[in-house]
mmCIF file of C-alpha atoms in Angstrom:
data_model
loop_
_atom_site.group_PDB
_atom_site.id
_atom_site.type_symbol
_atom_site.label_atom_id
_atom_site.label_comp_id
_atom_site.label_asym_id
_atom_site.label_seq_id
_atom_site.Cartn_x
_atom_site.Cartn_y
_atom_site.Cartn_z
ATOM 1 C CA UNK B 164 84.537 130.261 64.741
ATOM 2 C CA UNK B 165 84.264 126.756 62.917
ATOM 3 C CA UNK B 166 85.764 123.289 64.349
ATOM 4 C CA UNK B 167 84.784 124.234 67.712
ATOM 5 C CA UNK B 168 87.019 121.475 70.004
ATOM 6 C CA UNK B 169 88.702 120.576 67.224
ATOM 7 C CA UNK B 170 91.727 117.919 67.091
ATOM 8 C CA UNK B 171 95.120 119.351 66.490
ATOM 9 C CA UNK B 172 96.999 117.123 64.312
ATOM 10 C CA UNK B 173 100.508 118.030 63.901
ATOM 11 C CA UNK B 174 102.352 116.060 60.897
ATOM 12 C CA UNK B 175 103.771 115.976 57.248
ATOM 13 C CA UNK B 176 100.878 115.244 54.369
ATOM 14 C CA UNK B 177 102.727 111.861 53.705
ATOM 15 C CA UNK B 178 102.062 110.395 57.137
ATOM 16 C CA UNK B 179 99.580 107.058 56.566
ATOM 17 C CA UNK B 180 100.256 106.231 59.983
ATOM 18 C CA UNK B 181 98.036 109.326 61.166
ATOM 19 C CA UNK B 182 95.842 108.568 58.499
ATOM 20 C CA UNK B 183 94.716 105.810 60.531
ATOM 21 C CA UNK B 184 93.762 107.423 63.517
ATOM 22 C CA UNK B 185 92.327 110.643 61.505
ATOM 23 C CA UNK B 186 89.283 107.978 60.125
ATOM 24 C CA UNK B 187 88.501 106.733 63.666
ATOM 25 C CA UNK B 188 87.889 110.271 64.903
ATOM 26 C CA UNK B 189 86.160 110.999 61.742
ATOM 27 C CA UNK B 190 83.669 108.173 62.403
ATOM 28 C CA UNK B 191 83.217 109.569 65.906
ATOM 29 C CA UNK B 192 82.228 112.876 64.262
ATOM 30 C CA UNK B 193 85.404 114.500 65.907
ATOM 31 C CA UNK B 194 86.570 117.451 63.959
ATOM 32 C CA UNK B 195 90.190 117.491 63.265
ATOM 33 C CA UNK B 196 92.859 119.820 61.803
ATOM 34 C CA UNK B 197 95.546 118.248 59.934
ATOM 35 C CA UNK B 198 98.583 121.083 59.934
ATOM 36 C CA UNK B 199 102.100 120.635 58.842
ATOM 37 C CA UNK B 200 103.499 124.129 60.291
ATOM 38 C CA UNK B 201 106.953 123.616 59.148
ATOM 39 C CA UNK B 202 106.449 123.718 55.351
ATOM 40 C CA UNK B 203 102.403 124.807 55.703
ATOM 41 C CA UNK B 204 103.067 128.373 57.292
ATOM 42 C CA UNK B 205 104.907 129.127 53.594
ATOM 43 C CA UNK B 206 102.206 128.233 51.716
ATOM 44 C CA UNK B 207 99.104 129.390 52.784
ATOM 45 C CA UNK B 208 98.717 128.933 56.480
ATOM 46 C CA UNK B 209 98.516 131.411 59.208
ATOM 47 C CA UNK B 210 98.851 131.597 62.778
ATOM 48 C CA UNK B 211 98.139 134.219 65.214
ATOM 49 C CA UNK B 212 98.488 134.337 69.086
ATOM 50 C CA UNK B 213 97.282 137.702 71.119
ATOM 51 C CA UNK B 214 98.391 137.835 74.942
ATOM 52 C CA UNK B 215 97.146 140.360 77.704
ATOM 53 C CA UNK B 216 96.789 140.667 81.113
ATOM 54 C CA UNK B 217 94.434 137.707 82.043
ATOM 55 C CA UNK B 218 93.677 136.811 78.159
ATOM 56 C CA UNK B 219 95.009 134.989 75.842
ATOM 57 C CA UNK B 220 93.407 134.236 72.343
ATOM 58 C CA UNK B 221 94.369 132.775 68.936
ATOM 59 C CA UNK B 222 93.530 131.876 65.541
ATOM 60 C CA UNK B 223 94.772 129.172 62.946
ATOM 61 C CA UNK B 224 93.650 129.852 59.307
ATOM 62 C CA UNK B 225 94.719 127.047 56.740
ATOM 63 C CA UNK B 226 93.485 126.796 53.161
ATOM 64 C CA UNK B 227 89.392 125.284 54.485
ATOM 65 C CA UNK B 228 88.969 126.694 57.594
ATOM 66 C CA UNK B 229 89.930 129.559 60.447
ATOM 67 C CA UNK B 230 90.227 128.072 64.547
ATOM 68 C CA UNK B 231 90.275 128.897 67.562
ATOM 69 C CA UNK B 232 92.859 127.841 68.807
ATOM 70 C CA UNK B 233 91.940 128.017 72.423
ATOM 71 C CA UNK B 234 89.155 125.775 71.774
ATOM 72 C CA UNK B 235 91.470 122.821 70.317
ATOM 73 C CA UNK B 236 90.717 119.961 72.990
ATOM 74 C CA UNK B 237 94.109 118.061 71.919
ATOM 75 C CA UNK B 238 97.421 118.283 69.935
ATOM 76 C CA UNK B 239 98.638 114.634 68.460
ATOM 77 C CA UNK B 240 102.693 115.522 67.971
ATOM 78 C CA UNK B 241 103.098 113.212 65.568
ATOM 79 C CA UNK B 242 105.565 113.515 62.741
ATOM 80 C CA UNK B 243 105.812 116.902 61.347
ATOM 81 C CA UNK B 244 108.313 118.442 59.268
ATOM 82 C CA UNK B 245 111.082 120.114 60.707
ATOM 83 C CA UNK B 246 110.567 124.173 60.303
ATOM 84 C CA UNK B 247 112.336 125.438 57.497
ATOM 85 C CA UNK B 248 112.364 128.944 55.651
ATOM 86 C CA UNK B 249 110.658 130.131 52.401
ATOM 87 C CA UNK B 250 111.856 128.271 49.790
ATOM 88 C CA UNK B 251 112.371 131.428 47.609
ATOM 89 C CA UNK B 252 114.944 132.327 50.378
ATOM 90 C CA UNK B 253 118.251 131.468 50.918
ATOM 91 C CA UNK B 254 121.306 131.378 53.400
ATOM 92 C CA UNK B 255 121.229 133.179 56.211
ATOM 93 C CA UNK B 256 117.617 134.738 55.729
ATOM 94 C CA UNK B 257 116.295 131.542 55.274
ATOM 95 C CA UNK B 258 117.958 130.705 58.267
ATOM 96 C CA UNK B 259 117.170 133.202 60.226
ATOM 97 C CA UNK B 260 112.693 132.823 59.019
ATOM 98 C CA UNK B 261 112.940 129.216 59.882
ATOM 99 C CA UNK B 262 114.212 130.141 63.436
ATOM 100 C CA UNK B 263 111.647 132.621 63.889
ATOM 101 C CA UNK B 264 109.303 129.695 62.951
ATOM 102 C CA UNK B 265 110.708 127.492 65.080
ATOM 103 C CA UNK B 266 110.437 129.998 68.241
ATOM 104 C CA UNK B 267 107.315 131.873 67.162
ATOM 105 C CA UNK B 268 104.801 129.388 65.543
ATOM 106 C CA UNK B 269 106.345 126.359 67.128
ATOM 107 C CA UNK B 270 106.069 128.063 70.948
ATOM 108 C CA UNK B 271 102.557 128.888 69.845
ATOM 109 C CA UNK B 272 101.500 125.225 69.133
ATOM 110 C CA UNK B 273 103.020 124.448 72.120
ATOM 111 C CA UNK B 274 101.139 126.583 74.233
ATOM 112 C CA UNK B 275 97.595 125.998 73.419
ATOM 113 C CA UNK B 276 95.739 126.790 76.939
ATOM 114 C CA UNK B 277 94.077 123.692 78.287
ATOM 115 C CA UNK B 278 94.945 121.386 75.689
ATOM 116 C CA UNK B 279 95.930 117.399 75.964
ATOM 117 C CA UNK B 280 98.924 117.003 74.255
ATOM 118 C CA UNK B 281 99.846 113.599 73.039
ATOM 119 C CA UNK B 282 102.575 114.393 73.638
ATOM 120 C CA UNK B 283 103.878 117.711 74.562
ATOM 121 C CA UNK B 284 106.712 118.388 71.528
ATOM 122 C CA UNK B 285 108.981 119.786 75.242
ATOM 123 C CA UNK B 286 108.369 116.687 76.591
ATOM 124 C CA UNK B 287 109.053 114.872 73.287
ATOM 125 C CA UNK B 288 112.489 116.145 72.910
ATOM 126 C CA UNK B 289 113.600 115.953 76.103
ATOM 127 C CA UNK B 290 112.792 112.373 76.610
ATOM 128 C CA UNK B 291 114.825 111.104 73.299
ATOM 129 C CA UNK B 292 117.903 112.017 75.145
ATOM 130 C CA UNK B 293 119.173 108.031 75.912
ATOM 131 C CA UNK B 294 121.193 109.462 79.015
ATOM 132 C CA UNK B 295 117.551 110.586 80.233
ATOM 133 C CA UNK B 296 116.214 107.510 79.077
ATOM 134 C CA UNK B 297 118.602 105.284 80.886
ATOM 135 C CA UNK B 298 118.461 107.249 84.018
ATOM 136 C CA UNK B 299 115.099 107.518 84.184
ATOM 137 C CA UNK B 300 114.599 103.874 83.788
ATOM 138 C CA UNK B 301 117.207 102.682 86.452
ATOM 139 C CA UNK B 302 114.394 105.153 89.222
ATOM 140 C CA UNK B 303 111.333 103.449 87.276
ATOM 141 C CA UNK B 304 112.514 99.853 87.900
ATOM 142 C CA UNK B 305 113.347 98.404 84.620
ATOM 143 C CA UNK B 306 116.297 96.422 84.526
ATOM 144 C CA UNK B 307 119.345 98.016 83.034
ATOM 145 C CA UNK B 308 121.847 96.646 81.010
ATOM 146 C CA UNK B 309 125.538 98.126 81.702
ATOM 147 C CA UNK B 310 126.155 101.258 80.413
ATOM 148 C CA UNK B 311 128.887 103.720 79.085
ATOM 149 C CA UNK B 312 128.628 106.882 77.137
ATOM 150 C CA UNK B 313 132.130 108.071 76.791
ATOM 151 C CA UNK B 314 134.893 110.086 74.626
ATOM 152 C CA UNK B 315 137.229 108.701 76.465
ATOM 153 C CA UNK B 316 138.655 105.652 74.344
ATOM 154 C CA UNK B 317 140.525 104.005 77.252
ATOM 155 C CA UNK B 318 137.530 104.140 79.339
ATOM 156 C CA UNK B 319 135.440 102.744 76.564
ATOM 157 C CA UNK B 320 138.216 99.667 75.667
ATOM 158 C CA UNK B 321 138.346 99.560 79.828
ATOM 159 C CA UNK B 322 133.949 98.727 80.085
ATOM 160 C CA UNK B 323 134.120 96.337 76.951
ATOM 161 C CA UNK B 324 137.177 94.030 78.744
ATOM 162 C CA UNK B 325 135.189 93.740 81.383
ATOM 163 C CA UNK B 326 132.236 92.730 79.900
ATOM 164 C CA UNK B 327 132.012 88.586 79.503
ATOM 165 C CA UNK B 328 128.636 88.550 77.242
ATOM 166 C CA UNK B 329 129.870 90.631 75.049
ATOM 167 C CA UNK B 330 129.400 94.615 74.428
ATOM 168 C CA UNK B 331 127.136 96.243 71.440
ATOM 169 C CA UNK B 332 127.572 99.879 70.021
ATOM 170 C CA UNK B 333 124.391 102.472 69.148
ATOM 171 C CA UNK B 334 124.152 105.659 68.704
ATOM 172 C CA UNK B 335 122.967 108.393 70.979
ATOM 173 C CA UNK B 336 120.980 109.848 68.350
ATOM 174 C CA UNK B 337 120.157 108.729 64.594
ATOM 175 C CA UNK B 338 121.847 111.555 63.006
ATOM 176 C CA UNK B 339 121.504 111.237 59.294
ATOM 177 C CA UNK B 340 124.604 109.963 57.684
ATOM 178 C CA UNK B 341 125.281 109.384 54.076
ATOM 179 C CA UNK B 342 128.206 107.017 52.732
ATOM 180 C CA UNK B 343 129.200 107.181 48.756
ATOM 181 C CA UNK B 344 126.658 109.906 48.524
ATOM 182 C CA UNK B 345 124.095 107.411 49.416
ATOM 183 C CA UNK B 346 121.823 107.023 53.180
ATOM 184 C CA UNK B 347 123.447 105.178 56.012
ATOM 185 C CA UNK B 348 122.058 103.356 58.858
ATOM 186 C CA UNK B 349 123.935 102.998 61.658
ATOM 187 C CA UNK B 350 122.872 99.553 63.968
ATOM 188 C CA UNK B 351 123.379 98.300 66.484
ATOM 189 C CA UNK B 352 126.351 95.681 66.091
ATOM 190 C CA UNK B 353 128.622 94.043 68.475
ATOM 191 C CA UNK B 354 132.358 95.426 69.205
ATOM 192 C CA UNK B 355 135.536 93.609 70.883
ATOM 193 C CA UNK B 356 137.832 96.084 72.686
ATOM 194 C CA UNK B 357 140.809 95.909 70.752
ATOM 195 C CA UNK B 358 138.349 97.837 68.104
ATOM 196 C CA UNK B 359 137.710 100.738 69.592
ATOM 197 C CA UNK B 360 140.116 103.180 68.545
ATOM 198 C CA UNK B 361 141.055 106.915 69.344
ATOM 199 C CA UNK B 362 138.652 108.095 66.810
ATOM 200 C CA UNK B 363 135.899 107.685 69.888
ATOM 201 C CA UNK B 364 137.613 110.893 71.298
ATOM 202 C CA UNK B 365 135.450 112.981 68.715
ATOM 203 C CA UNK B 366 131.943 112.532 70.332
ATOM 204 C CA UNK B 367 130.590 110.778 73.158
ATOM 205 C CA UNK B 368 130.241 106.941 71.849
ATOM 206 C CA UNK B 369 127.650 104.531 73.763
ATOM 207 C CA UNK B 370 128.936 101.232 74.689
ATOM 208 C CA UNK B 371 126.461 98.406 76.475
ATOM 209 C CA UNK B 372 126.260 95.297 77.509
ATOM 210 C CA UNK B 373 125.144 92.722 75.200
ATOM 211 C CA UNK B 374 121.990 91.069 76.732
ATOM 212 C CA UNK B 375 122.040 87.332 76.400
ATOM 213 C CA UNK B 376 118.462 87.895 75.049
ATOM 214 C CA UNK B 377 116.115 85.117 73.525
ATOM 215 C CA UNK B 378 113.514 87.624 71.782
ATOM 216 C CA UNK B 379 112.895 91.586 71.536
ATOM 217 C CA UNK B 380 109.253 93.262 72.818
ATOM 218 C CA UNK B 381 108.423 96.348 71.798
ATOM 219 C CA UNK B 382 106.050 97.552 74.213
ATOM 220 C CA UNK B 383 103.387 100.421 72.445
ATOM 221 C CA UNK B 384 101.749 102.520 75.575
ATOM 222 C CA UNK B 385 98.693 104.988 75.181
ATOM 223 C CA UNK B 386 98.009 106.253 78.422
ATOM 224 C CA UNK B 387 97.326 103.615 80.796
ATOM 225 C CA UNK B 388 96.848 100.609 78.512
ATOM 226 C CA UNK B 389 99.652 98.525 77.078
ATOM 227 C CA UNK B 390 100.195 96.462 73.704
ATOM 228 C CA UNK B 391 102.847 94.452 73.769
ATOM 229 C CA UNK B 392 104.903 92.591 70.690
ATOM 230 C CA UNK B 393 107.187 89.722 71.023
ATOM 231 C CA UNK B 394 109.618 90.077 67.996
ATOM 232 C CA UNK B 395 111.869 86.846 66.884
ATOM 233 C CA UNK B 396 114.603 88.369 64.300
ATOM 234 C CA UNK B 397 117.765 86.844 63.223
ATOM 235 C CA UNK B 398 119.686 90.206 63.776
ATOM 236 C CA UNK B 399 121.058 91.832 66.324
ATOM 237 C CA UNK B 400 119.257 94.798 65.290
ATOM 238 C CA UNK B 401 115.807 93.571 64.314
ATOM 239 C CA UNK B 402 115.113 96.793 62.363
ATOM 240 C CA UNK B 403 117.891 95.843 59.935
ATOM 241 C CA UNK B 404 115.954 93.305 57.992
ATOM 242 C CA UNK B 405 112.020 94.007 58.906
ATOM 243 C CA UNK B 406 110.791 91.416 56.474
ATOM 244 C CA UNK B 407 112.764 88.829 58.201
ATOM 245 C CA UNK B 408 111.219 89.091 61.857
ATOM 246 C CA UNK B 409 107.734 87.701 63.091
ATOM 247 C CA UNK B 410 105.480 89.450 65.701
ATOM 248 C CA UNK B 411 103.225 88.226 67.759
ATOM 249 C CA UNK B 412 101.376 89.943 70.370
ATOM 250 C CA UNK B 413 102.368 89.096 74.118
ATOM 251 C CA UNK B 414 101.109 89.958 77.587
ATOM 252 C CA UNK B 415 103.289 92.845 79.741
ATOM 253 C CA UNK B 416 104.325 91.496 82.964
ATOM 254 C CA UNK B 417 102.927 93.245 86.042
ATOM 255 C CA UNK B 418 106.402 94.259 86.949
ATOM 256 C CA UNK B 419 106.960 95.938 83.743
ATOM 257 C CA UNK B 420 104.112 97.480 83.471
ATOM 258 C CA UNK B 421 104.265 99.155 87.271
ATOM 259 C CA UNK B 422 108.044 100.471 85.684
ATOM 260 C CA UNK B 423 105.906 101.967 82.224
ATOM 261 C CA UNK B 424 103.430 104.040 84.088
ATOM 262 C CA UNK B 425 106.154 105.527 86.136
ATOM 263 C CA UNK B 426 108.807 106.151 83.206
ATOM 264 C CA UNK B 427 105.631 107.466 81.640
ATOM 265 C CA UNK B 428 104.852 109.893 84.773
ATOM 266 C CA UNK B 429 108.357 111.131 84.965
ATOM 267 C CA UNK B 430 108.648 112.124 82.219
ATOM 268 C CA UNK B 431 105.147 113.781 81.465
ATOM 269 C CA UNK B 432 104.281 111.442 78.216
ATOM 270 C CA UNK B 433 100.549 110.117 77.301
ATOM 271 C CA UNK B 434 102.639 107.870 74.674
ATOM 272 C CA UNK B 435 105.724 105.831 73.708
ATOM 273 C CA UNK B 436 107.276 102.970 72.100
ATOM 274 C CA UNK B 437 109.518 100.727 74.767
ATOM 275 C CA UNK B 438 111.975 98.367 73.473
ATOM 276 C CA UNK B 439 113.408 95.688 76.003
ATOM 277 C CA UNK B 440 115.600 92.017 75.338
ATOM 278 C CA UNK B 441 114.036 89.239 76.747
ATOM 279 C CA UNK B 442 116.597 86.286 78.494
ATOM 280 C CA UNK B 443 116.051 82.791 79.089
ATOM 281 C CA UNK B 444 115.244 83.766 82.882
ATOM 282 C CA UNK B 445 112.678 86.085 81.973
ATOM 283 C CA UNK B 446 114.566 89.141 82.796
ATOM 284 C CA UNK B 447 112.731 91.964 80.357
ATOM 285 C CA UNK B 448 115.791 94.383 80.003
ATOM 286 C CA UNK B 449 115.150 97.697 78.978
ATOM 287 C CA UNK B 450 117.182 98.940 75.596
ATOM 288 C CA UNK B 451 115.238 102.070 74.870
ATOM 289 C CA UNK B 452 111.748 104.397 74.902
ATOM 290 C CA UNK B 453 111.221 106.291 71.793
ATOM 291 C CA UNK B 454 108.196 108.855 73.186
ATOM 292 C CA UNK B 455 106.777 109.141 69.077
ATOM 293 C CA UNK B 456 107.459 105.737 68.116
ATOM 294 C CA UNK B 457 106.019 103.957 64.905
ATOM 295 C CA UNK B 458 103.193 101.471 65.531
ATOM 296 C CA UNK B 459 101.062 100.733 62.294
ATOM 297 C CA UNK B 460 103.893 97.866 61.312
ATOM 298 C CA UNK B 461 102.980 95.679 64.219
ATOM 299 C CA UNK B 462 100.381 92.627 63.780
ATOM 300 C CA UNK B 463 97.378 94.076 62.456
ATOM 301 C CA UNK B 464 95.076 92.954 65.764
ATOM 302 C CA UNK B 465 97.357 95.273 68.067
ATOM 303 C CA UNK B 466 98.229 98.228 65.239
ATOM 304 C CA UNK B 467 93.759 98.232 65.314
ATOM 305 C CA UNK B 468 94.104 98.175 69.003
ATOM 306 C CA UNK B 469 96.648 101.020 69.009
ATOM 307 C CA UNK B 470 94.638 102.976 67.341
ATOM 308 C CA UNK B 471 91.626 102.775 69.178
ATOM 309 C CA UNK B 472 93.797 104.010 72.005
ATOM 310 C CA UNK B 473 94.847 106.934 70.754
ATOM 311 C CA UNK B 474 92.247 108.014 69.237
ATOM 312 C CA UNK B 475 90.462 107.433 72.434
ATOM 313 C CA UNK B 476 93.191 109.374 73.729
ATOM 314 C CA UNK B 477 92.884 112.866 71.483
ATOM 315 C CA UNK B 478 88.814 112.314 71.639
ATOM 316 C CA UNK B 479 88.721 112.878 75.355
ATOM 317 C CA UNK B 480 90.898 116.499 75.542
ATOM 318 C CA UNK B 481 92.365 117.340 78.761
ATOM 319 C CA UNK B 482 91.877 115.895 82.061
ATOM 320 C CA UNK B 483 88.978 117.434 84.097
#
């Protein structure tokens, strides 16, 4: 077999983020495999896993090159495609291949023996729940703003009342949403209690706390090292209007960075994307932890740094 201790590289072909890191581990002579399973498995691709008593063995054939796939030293999760059928199929047999992709090929990838996974696609999913999130980062340490995740509309007009600062709404996940036929992003934006209506009844709504905050830090960790990004926006929601916000990078408090590594633990991650409020005390309040994150937008000193990381990261395969 070819591409012995290979990189795994799991994303869609229009992915310049992972662009960045594939060069570094080029110039360190680190052989990588750049698959997209989700659309790539139609078109060309193959994967095969054997199992037996005491063996297991499998092989990855793409358009250039066939793999071993028990000899990939790490799997980068990054950002690719969801699994979806044959094109040349439709309804329910399409649904039912891209299931079987999902469960087959997908359980495959994720259960390369003694590969580093950056980070496990299990572990992935399970920590973009925000419930999970918030839990886990009331054990870790961070400070919390209040909280409510509710269908109950009384309960939700009940926690805003009470709130004196003020009380934002989000999302528990950013389901795609179109309005006039057109894409929709739902921010986060401040409510009042008498605005909350019985329409909340339909799906759990999350309510919090509005943090009397003087700038946001997104925090970018790679393992044990930590980049962190003060951001000054006019919004709320400083993803709104991107072209309006400066960065600049900004040490981690000790504190915060003790609470990281053991969100990080908990959870089983190698990487994520923390986002807190900063107040005038210097109370660093966490808001959320996406575990796949963008990075390349942030000044071009840490997005460098960043990169190093993780390449660093997928060049060193599992722990030993």
């Amino acid at each position: 077999m070819s591409d012995s201790r290979s990189v795994l590289v799991l994303t869609n072909p229009y992915d310049v983020t992972a662009d960045v890191v594939l060069r570094l581990l080029a110039e360190r002579r680190v052989p990588v495999v750049r698959l997209d399973p989700g659309t790539d498995l139609h078109t060309g691709a193959s994967l095969t896993a054997t199992y037996r008593t005491g063996d297991q063995r499998g092989i990855l054939r793409t358009a250039s090159r066939e793999i071993d796939t028990t000899r990939i030293r790490s799997v980068w999760v990054r950002r690719p495609s969801p699994y979806g059928g044959p094109p040349e199929l439709s309804g329910q047999d399409r649904r039912f291949a891209a299931e079987q992709a999902l469960w087959g090929a997908g359980g495959i990838l994720a259960s390369l023996p003694g590969a580093h996974y950056v980070n496990h696609p299990w572990n992935n999913r399970a920590a973009e729940f925000k419930p999970a999130q918030l839990s886990t980062a009331q054990r870790c340490g961070f400070l919390v703003p209040s909280t409510v995740i509710t269908d109950d509309p009384q309960q939700a007009r009940t926690f805003a009342a009470q709130q004196t600062g003020g009380v934002v709404y989000k999302p528990v996940w950013n389901t795609p949403y179109r309005v006039d036929d057109q894409p929709h992003s739902v921010w986060v934006r401040e409510v009042y209690a008498a605005e909350i209506t019985d329409a909340v009844s339909v799906c759990p709504h999350m309510f919090q706390a509005k943090v009397d905050k003087v700038f946001d830090v997104r925090v970018t960790a790679v393992g044990g090292r930590l980049f962190g990004v003060r951001i000054d926006s006019p919004d709320l929601d400083w993803r709104c209007r991107q072209n309006l916000m400066t960065c600049t990078p900004l040490e981690v408090p000790a504190s915060v960075a003790r609470a990281v590594t053991a969100y990080l633990a908990e959870l089983g991650l190698h990487y994520s994307a923390f986002d807190f409020a900063v107040t005038t005390a210097g109370g660093w309040y966490f808001l959320e932890c996406n575990p796949n994150g963008q990075w390349a937008w942030q000044p071009a000193q840490t997005t460098a740094a960043i990169a190093q990381a993780l390449t660093d990261q997928l060049e060193k395969g599992p722990d030993t």
